[in-house]
């Protein structure tokens, strides 16, 4: 039997692939780019939703990419053995539900609709499923939130520090990989949508300060006071959503996830390796 992976080159996949390769079942990972296979992992070229090669005897499927595309493939796939399905969504499904930015409300609705569609598709296949909703993800230098900020600060030697008081709960990608594997091994997680955040809650301002402290180069701190952020929020349309969220709590309740999976995510203590590469 085979474990099929979508998003193996993602930040969560970076940590999940070695964990899966160490198990007994062969692993097949899909990528748009040619990648060399390694012991325990076979890479195939393909893409979601309509460019996936036929793979027989699949026992489990992990999805760490766009949920809507995965569900589109799942609806049309021929799966003979009712494989276990573990898919990642996002806490944006809840945190952006009441956003003042229409595009963010649309994203929230799309995520929730995709989660419901995944449950329906799995029911047709007879497959048990689990959806994980992470908060802000970091750890492999592949995220599109904190890593670009870190790289820009290293390049410019200046680190903006907005005065946000909204609570944050960054979660390390390795902890998410461990949670995905635990969901595979724990039948009690079937049919659940589980929120998962890091092991520590801190203000947005403190989160940015810790990112700055983790950098391998010195940067000049550039405090951005609340009054300036309010002006930018009113005057620059594309900043309206990100700046409004600085005062909003973007957190997760880990209680149910920890009870079912036994995972205790780490606190937010980033180091230079979390940002993937060093800029001189």
PDB file of C-alpha atoms in Angstrom:
ATOM      1  CA  UNK A   1       0.000   0.000   0.000  1.00  0.00           C
ATOM      2  CA  UNK A   2       1.109   3.558  -0.760  1.00  0.00           C
ATOM      3  CA  UNK A   3       0.932   6.910   1.039  1.00  0.00           C
ATOM      4  CA  UNK A   4       0.190   9.743  -1.405  1.00  0.00           C
ATOM      5  CA  UNK A   5       1.391  13.252  -0.639  1.00  0.00           C
ATOM      6  CA  UNK A   6       0.226  16.537  -2.151  1.00  0.00           C
ATOM      7  CA  UNK A   7       2.385  19.496  -1.094  1.00  0.00           C
ATOM      8  CA  UNK A   8       5.482  17.470  -0.286  1.00  0.00           C
ATOM      9  CA  UNK A   9       7.691  20.433  -1.198  1.00  0.00           C
ATOM     10  CA  UNK A  10       5.801  22.763   1.165  1.00  0.00           C
ATOM     11  CA  UNK A  11       7.069  23.789   4.583  1.00  0.00           C
ATOM     12  CA  UNK A  12       4.977  21.110   6.309  1.00  0.00           C
ATOM     13  CA  UNK A  13       6.003  18.545   3.707  1.00  0.00           C
ATOM     14  CA  UNK A  14       9.647  19.404   4.412  1.00  0.00           C
ATOM     15  CA  UNK A  15       9.184  17.850   7.858  1.00  0.00           C
ATOM     16  CA  UNK A  16       6.510  15.261   7.088  1.00  0.00           C
ATOM     17  CA  UNK A  17       8.344  13.452   4.291  1.00  0.00           C
ATOM     18  CA  UNK A  18      11.196  12.157   6.500  1.00  0.00           C
ATOM     19  CA  UNK A  19       8.683  10.961   9.095  1.00  0.00           C
ATOM     20  CA  UNK A  20       6.722   9.037   6.474  1.00  0.00           C
ATOM     21  CA  UNK A  21       9.847   7.678   4.777  1.00  0.00           C
ATOM     22  CA  UNK A  22      10.864   6.080   8.065  1.00  0.00           C
ATOM     23  CA  UNK A  23       7.679   3.986   8.133  1.00  0.00           C
ATOM     24  CA  UNK A  24       6.975   0.720   6.327  1.00  0.00           C
ATOM     25  CA  UNK A  25       4.718   1.959   3.528  1.00  0.00           C
ATOM     26  CA  UNK A  26       6.160   3.481   0.336  1.00  0.00           C
ATOM     27  CA  UNK A  27       5.529   7.195  -0.161  1.00  0.00           C
ATOM     28  CA  UNK A  28       4.653   8.896  -3.448  1.00  0.00           C
ATOM     29  CA  UNK A  29       4.863  12.711  -3.563  1.00  0.00           C
ATOM     30  CA  UNK A  30       3.553  14.882  -6.375  1.00  0.00           C
ATOM     31  CA  UNK A  31       5.413  17.927  -7.714  1.00  0.00           C
ATOM     32  CA  UNK A  32       5.154  20.253 -10.702  1.00  0.00           C
ATOM     33  CA  UNK A  33       8.963  20.183 -10.953  1.00  0.00           C
ATOM     34  CA  UNK A  34      11.196  17.165 -11.532  1.00  0.00           C
ATOM     35  CA  UNK A  35      12.655  15.957  -8.241  1.00  0.00           C
ATOM     36  CA  UNK A  36      15.026  13.092  -7.539  1.00  0.00           C
ATOM     37  CA  UNK A  37      13.528  10.224  -5.595  1.00  0.00           C
ATOM     38  CA  UNK A  38      15.164   9.255  -2.313  1.00  0.00           C
ATOM     39  CA  UNK A  39      14.932   6.073  -0.231  1.00  0.00           C
ATOM     40  CA  UNK A  40      11.337   5.656   0.843  1.00  0.00           C
ATOM     41  CA  UNK A  41       9.985   8.513  -1.293  1.00  0.00           C
ATOM     42  CA  UNK A  42       9.149   8.489  -5.015  1.00  0.00           C
ATOM     43  CA  UNK A  43       8.533  11.854  -6.665  1.00  0.00           C
ATOM     44  CA  UNK A  44       6.128  12.044  -9.600  1.00  0.00           C
ATOM     45  CA  UNK A  45       5.417  14.978 -11.899  1.00  0.00           C
ATOM     46  CA  UNK A  46       1.870  16.260 -11.820  1.00  0.00           C
ATOM     47  CA  UNK A  47      -0.473  18.935 -10.560  1.00  0.00           C
ATOM     48  CA  UNK A  48      -3.889  19.366  -9.027  1.00  0.00           C
ATOM     49  CA  UNK A  49      -6.656  18.985  -9.889  1.00  0.00           C
ATOM     50  CA  UNK A  50      -6.440  17.353 -13.333  1.00  0.00           C
ATOM     51  CA  UNK A  51      -2.763  16.458 -13.750  1.00  0.00           C
ATOM     52  CA  UNK A  52      -2.380  13.638 -11.234  1.00  0.00           C
ATOM     53  CA  UNK A  53      -0.997  10.347 -12.575  1.00  0.00           C
ATOM     54  CA  UNK A  54      -2.796   7.125 -11.706  1.00  0.00           C
ATOM     55  CA  UNK A  55      -1.464   5.611  -8.470  1.00  0.00           C
ATOM     56  CA  UNK A  56      -2.743   2.243  -7.315  1.00  0.00           C
ATOM     57  CA  UNK A  57      -3.262   0.821  -3.827  1.00  0.00           C
ATOM     58  CA  UNK A  58      -3.312   4.121  -1.937  1.00  0.00           C
ATOM     59  CA  UNK A  59      -3.813   3.649   1.805  1.00  0.00           C
ATOM     60  CA  UNK A  60      -3.526   7.271   2.954  1.00  0.00           C
ATOM     61  CA  UNK A  61      -3.498  10.737   1.396  1.00  0.00           C
ATOM     62  CA  UNK A  62      -2.007  13.930   2.825  1.00  0.00           C
ATOM     63  CA  UNK A  63      -2.890  17.332   1.355  1.00  0.00           C
ATOM     64  CA  UNK A  64      -0.804  20.338   2.375  1.00  0.00           C
ATOM     65  CA  UNK A  65      -1.594  22.611  -0.554  1.00  0.00           C
ATOM     66  CA  UNK A  66      -4.675  24.561  -1.676  1.00  0.00           C
ATOM     67  CA  UNK A  67      -7.675  22.742  -0.237  1.00  0.00           C
ATOM     68  CA  UNK A  68     -10.091  23.645  -3.049  1.00  0.00           C
ATOM     69  CA  UNK A  69      -7.867  22.069  -5.729  1.00  0.00           C
ATOM     70  CA  UNK A  70      -7.381  18.943  -3.651  1.00  0.00           C
ATOM     71  CA  UNK A  71     -11.134  18.540  -3.200  1.00  0.00           C
ATOM     72  CA  UNK A  72     -11.678  18.983  -6.954  1.00  0.00           C
ATOM     73  CA  UNK A  73      -9.293  16.082  -7.580  1.00  0.00           C
ATOM     74  CA  UNK A  74     -10.794  14.011  -4.785  1.00  0.00           C
ATOM     75  CA  UNK A  75     -14.238  14.327  -6.315  1.00  0.00           C
ATOM     76  CA  UNK A  76     -13.085  12.700  -9.550  1.00  0.00           C
ATOM     77  CA  UNK A  77     -10.399  10.309  -8.300  1.00  0.00           C
ATOM     78  CA  UNK A  78     -10.762   6.525  -8.446  1.00  0.00           C
ATOM     79  CA  UNK A  79      -9.807   5.343  -4.967  1.00  0.00           C
ATOM     80  CA  UNK A  80     -10.348   1.621  -4.469  1.00  0.00           C
ATOM     81  CA  UNK A  81      -9.288   1.191  -0.857  1.00  0.00           C
ATOM     82  CA  UNK A  82     -11.035   4.062   0.989  1.00  0.00           C
ATOM     83  CA  UNK A  83      -7.741   5.728   1.966  1.00  0.00           C
ATOM     84  CA  UNK A  84      -7.390   7.762   5.128  1.00  0.00           C
ATOM     85  CA  UNK A  85      -7.366  11.486   4.254  1.00  0.00           C
ATOM     86  CA  UNK A  86      -5.471  14.162   6.226  1.00  0.00           C
ATOM     87  CA  UNK A  87      -5.833  17.689   4.825  1.00  0.00           C
ATOM     88  CA  UNK A  88      -4.697  21.136   5.902  1.00  0.00           C
ATOM     89  CA  UNK A  89      -6.995  24.131   5.839  1.00  0.00           C
ATOM     90  CA  UNK A  90      -6.334  27.348   7.788  1.00  0.00           C
ATOM     91  CA  UNK A  91      -7.585  29.186  10.868  1.00  0.00           C
ATOM     92  CA  UNK A  92      -8.441  31.952   8.385  1.00  0.00           C
ATOM     93  CA  UNK A  93     -11.654  29.980   7.955  1.00  0.00           C
ATOM     94  CA  UNK A  94     -12.683  31.475  11.296  1.00  0.00           C
ATOM     95  CA  UNK A  95     -10.398  34.447  11.935  1.00  0.00           C
ATOM     96  CA  UNK A  96     -11.332  36.187   8.661  1.00  0.00           C
ATOM     97  CA  UNK A  97     -15.037  35.350   8.783  1.00  0.00           C
ATOM     98  CA  UNK A  98     -15.951  38.872   9.949  1.00  0.00           C
ATOM     99  CA  UNK A  99     -13.082  40.778   8.304  1.00  0.00           C
ATOM    100  CA  UNK A 100     -13.752  44.318   7.132  1.00  0.00           C
ATOM    101  CA  UNK A 101     -12.093  43.375   3.827  1.00  0.00           C
ATOM    102  CA  UNK A 102     -14.487  41.587   1.407  1.00  0.00           C
ATOM    103  CA  UNK A 103     -11.732  39.475  -0.170  1.00  0.00           C
ATOM    104  CA  UNK A 104     -10.792  38.105   3.244  1.00  0.00           C
ATOM    105  CA  UNK A 105     -14.411  37.221   4.035  1.00  0.00           C
ATOM    106  CA  UNK A 106     -14.570  35.459   0.675  1.00  0.00           C
ATOM    107  CA  UNK A 107     -11.438  33.458   1.537  1.00  0.00           C
ATOM    108  CA  UNK A 108     -12.947  32.438   4.859  1.00  0.00           C
ATOM    109  CA  UNK A 109     -16.097  31.230   3.128  1.00  0.00           C
ATOM    110  CA  UNK A 110     -14.093  29.387   0.462  1.00  0.00           C
ATOM    111  CA  UNK A 111     -12.124  27.509   3.119  1.00  0.00           C
ATOM    112  CA  UNK A 112     -15.253  26.492   5.006  1.00  0.00           C
ATOM    113  CA  UNK A 113     -16.985  25.437   1.786  1.00  0.00           C
ATOM    114  CA  UNK A 114     -13.922  23.393   0.791  1.00  0.00           C
ATOM    115  CA  UNK A 115     -13.833  21.686   4.183  1.00  0.00           C
ATOM    116  CA  UNK A 116     -17.478  20.706   3.815  1.00  0.00           C
ATOM    117  CA  UNK A 117     -16.883  19.497   0.253  1.00  0.00           C
ATOM    118  CA  UNK A 118     -13.950  17.389   1.438  1.00  0.00           C
ATOM    119  CA  UNK A 119     -16.148  15.666   4.021  1.00  0.00           C
ATOM    120  CA  UNK A 120     -18.748  14.925   1.339  1.00  0.00           C
ATOM    121  CA  UNK A 121     -16.169  13.551  -1.102  1.00  0.00           C
ATOM    122  CA  UNK A 122     -14.631  11.341   1.574  1.00  0.00           C
ATOM    123  CA  UNK A 123     -18.067   9.996   2.474  1.00  0.00           C
ATOM    124  CA  UNK A 124     -18.558   8.923  -1.148  1.00  0.00           C
ATOM    125  CA  UNK A 125     -15.188   7.139  -1.090  1.00  0.00           C
ATOM    126  CA  UNK A 126     -15.862   5.603   2.318  1.00  0.00           C
ATOM    127  CA  UNK A 127     -12.741   7.357   3.613  1.00  0.00           C
ATOM    128  CA  UNK A 128     -12.147   8.634   7.111  1.00  0.00           C
ATOM    129  CA  UNK A 129     -10.854  12.197   7.130  1.00  0.00           C
ATOM    130  CA  UNK A 130      -9.283  14.809   9.402  1.00  0.00           C
ATOM    131  CA  UNK A 131      -8.793  18.509   8.666  1.00  0.00           C
ATOM    132  CA  UNK A 132      -6.149  20.529  10.517  1.00  0.00           C
ATOM    133  CA  UNK A 133      -6.531  24.303  10.760  1.00  0.00           C
ATOM    134  CA  UNK A 134      -3.162  25.865  11.647  1.00  0.00           C
ATOM    135  CA  UNK A 135      -2.533  29.423  12.698  1.00  0.00           C
ATOM    136  CA  UNK A 136       0.439  31.347  11.256  1.00  0.00           C
ATOM    137  CA  UNK A 137       3.015  28.748  10.122  1.00  0.00           C
ATOM    138  CA  UNK A 138       6.800  29.199  10.269  1.00  0.00           C
ATOM    139  CA  UNK A 139       9.940  27.103  10.588  1.00  0.00           C
ATOM    140  CA  UNK A 140      11.298  26.090   7.176  1.00  0.00           C
ATOM    141  CA  UNK A 141      11.819  29.467   5.510  1.00  0.00           C
ATOM    142  CA  UNK A 142       9.028  28.726   3.024  1.00  0.00           C
ATOM    143  CA  UNK A 143       6.108  30.667   4.507  1.00  0.00           C
ATOM    144  CA  UNK A 144       4.750  33.854   2.950  1.00  0.00           C
ATOM    145  CA  UNK A 145       4.239  35.738   6.195  1.00  0.00           C
ATOM    146  CA  UNK A 146       7.180  35.993   8.604  1.00  0.00           C
ATOM    147  CA  UNK A 147       9.979  34.754   6.326  1.00  0.00           C
ATOM    148  CA  UNK A 148       9.603  37.578   3.736  1.00  0.00           C
ATOM    149  CA  UNK A 149       9.671  40.093   6.590  1.00  0.00           C
ATOM    150  CA  UNK A 150      12.855  38.515   7.962  1.00  0.00           C
ATOM    151  CA  UNK A 151      14.549  38.456   4.545  1.00  0.00           C
ATOM    152  CA  UNK A 152      13.638  42.064   3.772  1.00  0.00           C
ATOM    153  CA  UNK A 153      14.927  43.202   7.159  1.00  0.00           C
ATOM    154  CA  UNK A 154      18.229  41.349   6.645  1.00  0.00           C
ATOM    155  CA  UNK A 155      18.606  42.925   3.220  1.00  0.00           C
ATOM    156  CA  UNK A 156      17.769  46.486   4.280  1.00  0.00           C
ATOM    157  CA  UNK A 157      19.149  46.239   7.840  1.00  0.00           C
ATOM    158  CA  UNK A 158      15.932  47.858   9.093  1.00  0.00           C
ATOM    159  CA  UNK A 159      13.147  46.054  10.939  1.00  0.00           C
ATOM    160  CA  UNK A 160       9.711  47.765  11.197  1.00  0.00           C
ATOM    161  CA  UNK A 161       8.055  47.024  14.556  1.00  0.00           C
ATOM    162  CA  UNK A 162       4.307  47.749  14.414  1.00  0.00           C
ATOM    163  CA  UNK A 163       2.582  48.375  17.730  1.00  0.00           C
ATOM    164  CA  UNK A 164       0.001  45.621  17.361  1.00  0.00           C
ATOM    165  CA  UNK A 165      -1.737  44.306  20.486  1.00  0.00           C
ATOM    166  CA  UNK A 166      -3.674  41.486  18.814  1.00  0.00           C
ATOM    167  CA  UNK A 167      -2.645  38.056  20.064  1.00  0.00           C
ATOM    168  CA  UNK A 168      -0.691  35.670  17.847  1.00  0.00           C
ATOM    169  CA  UNK A 169       0.105  31.956  18.122  1.00  0.00           C
ATOM    170  CA  UNK A 170       2.720  31.004  15.495  1.00  0.00           C
ATOM    171  CA  UNK A 171       3.000  27.249  14.957  1.00  0.00           C
ATOM    172  CA  UNK A 172       6.158  25.481  13.775  1.00  0.00           C
ATOM    173  CA  UNK A 173       5.791  23.443  10.579  1.00  0.00           C
ATOM    174  CA  UNK A 174       7.477  20.449  12.227  1.00  0.00           C
ATOM    175  CA  UNK A 175       4.784  20.374  14.910  1.00  0.00           C
ATOM    176  CA  UNK A 176       2.154  20.382  12.166  1.00  0.00           C
ATOM    177  CA  UNK A 177       3.893  17.437  10.474  1.00  0.00           C
ATOM    178  CA  UNK A 178       3.830  15.548  13.766  1.00  0.00           C
ATOM    179  CA  UNK A 179       0.154  16.362  14.192  1.00  0.00           C
ATOM    180  CA  UNK A 180      -0.662  15.128  10.678  1.00  0.00           C
ATOM    181  CA  UNK A 181       1.088  11.828  11.359  1.00  0.00           C
ATOM    182  CA  UNK A 182      -0.672  11.500  14.710  1.00  0.00           C
ATOM    183  CA  UNK A 183      -4.026  12.066  12.976  1.00  0.00           C
ATOM    184  CA  UNK A 184      -3.212   9.212  10.605  1.00  0.00           C
ATOM    185  CA  UNK A 185      -2.502   6.878  13.515  1.00  0.00           C
ATOM    186  CA  UNK A 186      -5.434   7.901  15.730  1.00  0.00           C
ATOM    187  CA  UNK A 187      -8.880   6.770  14.525  1.00  0.00           C
ATOM    188  CA  UNK A 188     -10.513   9.038  17.134  1.00  0.00           C
ATOM    189  CA  UNK A 189      -9.439  12.035  15.032  1.00  0.00           C
ATOM    190  CA  UNK A 190     -11.595  10.913  12.110  1.00  0.00           C
ATOM    191  CA  UNK A 191     -14.370  13.275  11.058  1.00  0.00           C
ATOM    192  CA  UNK A 192     -12.843  16.194  12.967  1.00  0.00           C
ATOM    193  CA  UNK A 193     -11.748  19.712  12.067  1.00  0.00           C
ATOM    194  CA  UNK A 194      -8.979  20.475  14.543  1.00  0.00           C
ATOM    195  CA  UNK A 195      -7.531  23.913  15.256  1.00  0.00           C
ATOM    196  CA  UNK A 196      -3.801  23.922  15.962  1.00  0.00           C
ATOM    197  CA  UNK A 197      -1.610  26.821  17.004  1.00  0.00           C
ATOM    198  CA  UNK A 198       1.764  27.161  18.635  1.00  0.00           C
ATOM    199  CA  UNK A 199       2.428  26.538  22.293  1.00  0.00           C
ATOM    200  CA  UNK A 200       2.504  30.220  23.191  1.00  0.00           C
ATOM    201  CA  UNK A 201       0.309  33.272  22.680  1.00  0.00           C
ATOM    202  CA  UNK A 202       1.946  36.674  22.408  1.00  0.00           C
ATOM    203  CA  UNK A 203       1.095  40.089  20.985  1.00  0.00           C
ATOM    204  CA  UNK A 204       1.786  40.829  17.335  1.00  0.00           C
ATOM    205  CA  UNK A 205       4.330  43.429  18.452  1.00  0.00           C
ATOM    206  CA  UNK A 206       6.214  40.903  20.583  1.00  0.00           C
ATOM    207  CA  UNK A 207       6.103  38.340  17.770  1.00  0.00           C
ATOM    208  CA  UNK A 208       7.845  40.768  15.399  1.00  0.00           C
ATOM    209  CA  UNK A 209      10.367  41.676  18.094  1.00  0.00           C
ATOM    210  CA  UNK A 210      11.300  38.015  18.498  1.00  0.00           C
ATOM    211  CA  UNK A 211      11.700  37.590  14.757  1.00  0.00           C
ATOM    212  CA  UNK A 212      14.106  40.545  14.756  1.00  0.00           C
ATOM    213  CA  UNK A 213      16.053  39.090  17.697  1.00  0.00           C
ATOM    214  CA  UNK A 214      16.448  35.790  15.832  1.00  0.00           C
ATOM    215  CA  UNK A 215      18.127  37.294  12.764  1.00  0.00           C
ATOM    216  CA  UNK A 216      21.822  36.566  12.130  1.00  0.00           C
ATOM    217  CA  UNK A 217      22.527  40.248  11.300  1.00  0.00           C
ATOM    218  CA  UNK A 218      21.989  43.476  13.192  1.00  0.00           C
ATOM    219  CA  UNK A 219      18.986  45.536  12.125  1.00  0.00           C
ATOM    220  CA  UNK A 220      17.807  48.984  13.094  1.00  0.00           C
ATOM    221  CA  UNK A 221      14.450  48.816  14.917  1.00  0.00           C
ATOM    222  CA  UNK A 222      11.827  51.092  13.382  1.00  0.00           C
ATOM    223  CA  UNK A 223       8.879  51.430  15.779  1.00  0.00           C
ATOM    224  CA  UNK A 224       5.546  52.105  14.043  1.00  0.00           C
ATOM    225  CA  UNK A 225       3.181  53.725  16.578  1.00  0.00           C
ATOM    226  CA  UNK A 226      -0.526  52.948  16.662  1.00  0.00           C
ATOM    227  CA  UNK A 227      -1.547  56.402  15.366  1.00  0.00           C
ATOM    228  CA  UNK A 228       0.624  55.964  12.261  1.00  0.00           C
ATOM    229  CA  UNK A 229      -0.846  52.527  11.602  1.00  0.00           C
ATOM    230  CA  UNK A 230      -4.374  53.947  11.895  1.00  0.00           C
ATOM    231  CA  UNK A 231      -3.566  56.615   9.321  1.00  0.00           C
ATOM    232  CA  UNK A 232      -2.066  54.052   6.935  1.00  0.00           C
ATOM    233  CA  UNK A 233      -5.078  51.804   7.412  1.00  0.00           C
ATOM    234  CA  UNK A 234      -7.415  54.601   6.314  1.00  0.00           C
ATOM    235  CA  UNK A 235      -5.225  55.932   3.514  1.00  0.00           C
ATOM    236  CA  UNK A 236      -3.747  52.852   1.835  1.00  0.00           C
ATOM    237  CA  UNK A 237      -6.410  50.409   0.675  1.00  0.00           C
ATOM    238  CA  UNK A 238      -4.192  47.349   0.276  1.00  0.00           C
ATOM    239  CA  UNK A 239      -2.954  47.742   3.864  1.00  0.00           C
ATOM    240  CA  UNK A 240      -6.432  47.848   5.326  1.00  0.00           C
ATOM    241  CA  UNK A 241      -6.690  44.122   5.997  1.00  0.00           C
ATOM    242  CA  UNK A 242      -3.160  43.444   7.326  1.00  0.00           C
ATOM    243  CA  UNK A 243      -3.179  46.528   9.567  1.00  0.00           C
ATOM    244  CA  UNK A 244      -6.656  45.860  10.955  1.00  0.00           C
ATOM    245  CA  UNK A 245      -5.532  42.366  11.937  1.00  0.00           C
ATOM    246  CA  UNK A 246      -2.726  43.781  14.084  1.00  0.00           C
ATOM    247  CA  UNK A 247      -5.333  44.516  16.751  1.00  0.00           C
ATOM    248  CA  UNK A 248      -7.269  41.257  16.255  1.00  0.00           C
ATOM    249  CA  UNK A 249      -6.571  37.967  18.024  1.00  0.00           C
ATOM    250  CA  UNK A 250      -5.519  35.275  15.540  1.00  0.00           C
ATOM    251  CA  UNK A 251      -5.241  32.272  17.807  1.00  0.00           C
ATOM    252  CA  UNK A 252      -6.392  28.673  18.146  1.00  0.00           C
ATOM    253  CA  UNK A 253      -7.689  26.547  21.004  1.00  0.00           C
ATOM    254  CA  UNK A 254      -5.416  23.500  21.078  1.00  0.00           C
ATOM    255  CA  UNK A 255      -7.450  21.640  23.699  1.00  0.00           C
ATOM    256  CA  UNK A 256      -9.233  19.189  21.406  1.00  0.00           C
ATOM    257  CA  UNK A 257      -6.218  18.656  19.159  1.00  0.00           C
ATOM    258  CA  UNK A 258      -3.985  17.842  22.129  1.00  0.00           C
ATOM    259  CA  UNK A 259      -6.593  15.543  23.666  1.00  0.00           C
ATOM    260  CA  UNK A 260      -7.027  13.539  20.465  1.00  0.00           C
ATOM    261  CA  UNK A 261      -3.503  13.630  19.026  1.00  0.00           C
ATOM    262  CA  UNK A 262      -1.281  14.081  22.065  1.00  0.00           C
ATOM    263  CA  UNK A 263       0.670  16.880  20.362  1.00  0.00           C
ATOM    264  CA  UNK A 264       2.083  19.755  22.433  1.00  0.00           C
ATOM    265  CA  UNK A 265       3.345  22.446  19.995  1.00  0.00           C
ATOM    266  CA  UNK A 266       6.461  24.372  20.975  1.00  0.00           C
ATOM    267  CA  UNK A 267       6.467  28.016  22.127  1.00  0.00           C
ATOM    268  CA  UNK A 268       7.599  30.701  19.702  1.00  0.00           C
ATOM    269  CA  UNK A 269      11.382  30.749  20.023  1.00  0.00           C
ATOM    270  CA  UNK A 270      12.605  31.277  16.442  1.00  0.00           C
ATOM    271  CA  UNK A 271      16.245  31.114  15.422  1.00  0.00           C
ATOM    272  CA  UNK A 272      18.016  32.051  12.190  1.00  0.00           C
ATOM    273  CA  UNK A 273      17.389  28.604  10.665  1.00  0.00           C
ATOM    274  CA  UNK A 274      13.644  29.277  10.707  1.00  0.00           C
ATOM    275  CA  UNK A 275      14.076  31.785   7.862  1.00  0.00           C
ATOM    276  CA  UNK A 276      15.741  29.336   5.530  1.00  0.00           C
ATOM    277  CA  UNK A 277      18.745  31.253   4.283  1.00  0.00           C
ATOM    278  CA  UNK A 278      21.151  33.891   5.420  1.00  0.00           C
ATOM    279  CA  UNK A 279      21.392  37.145   3.532  1.00  0.00           C
ATOM    280  CA  UNK A 280      24.726  38.855   3.878  1.00  0.00           C
TER     281      UNK A 280
END
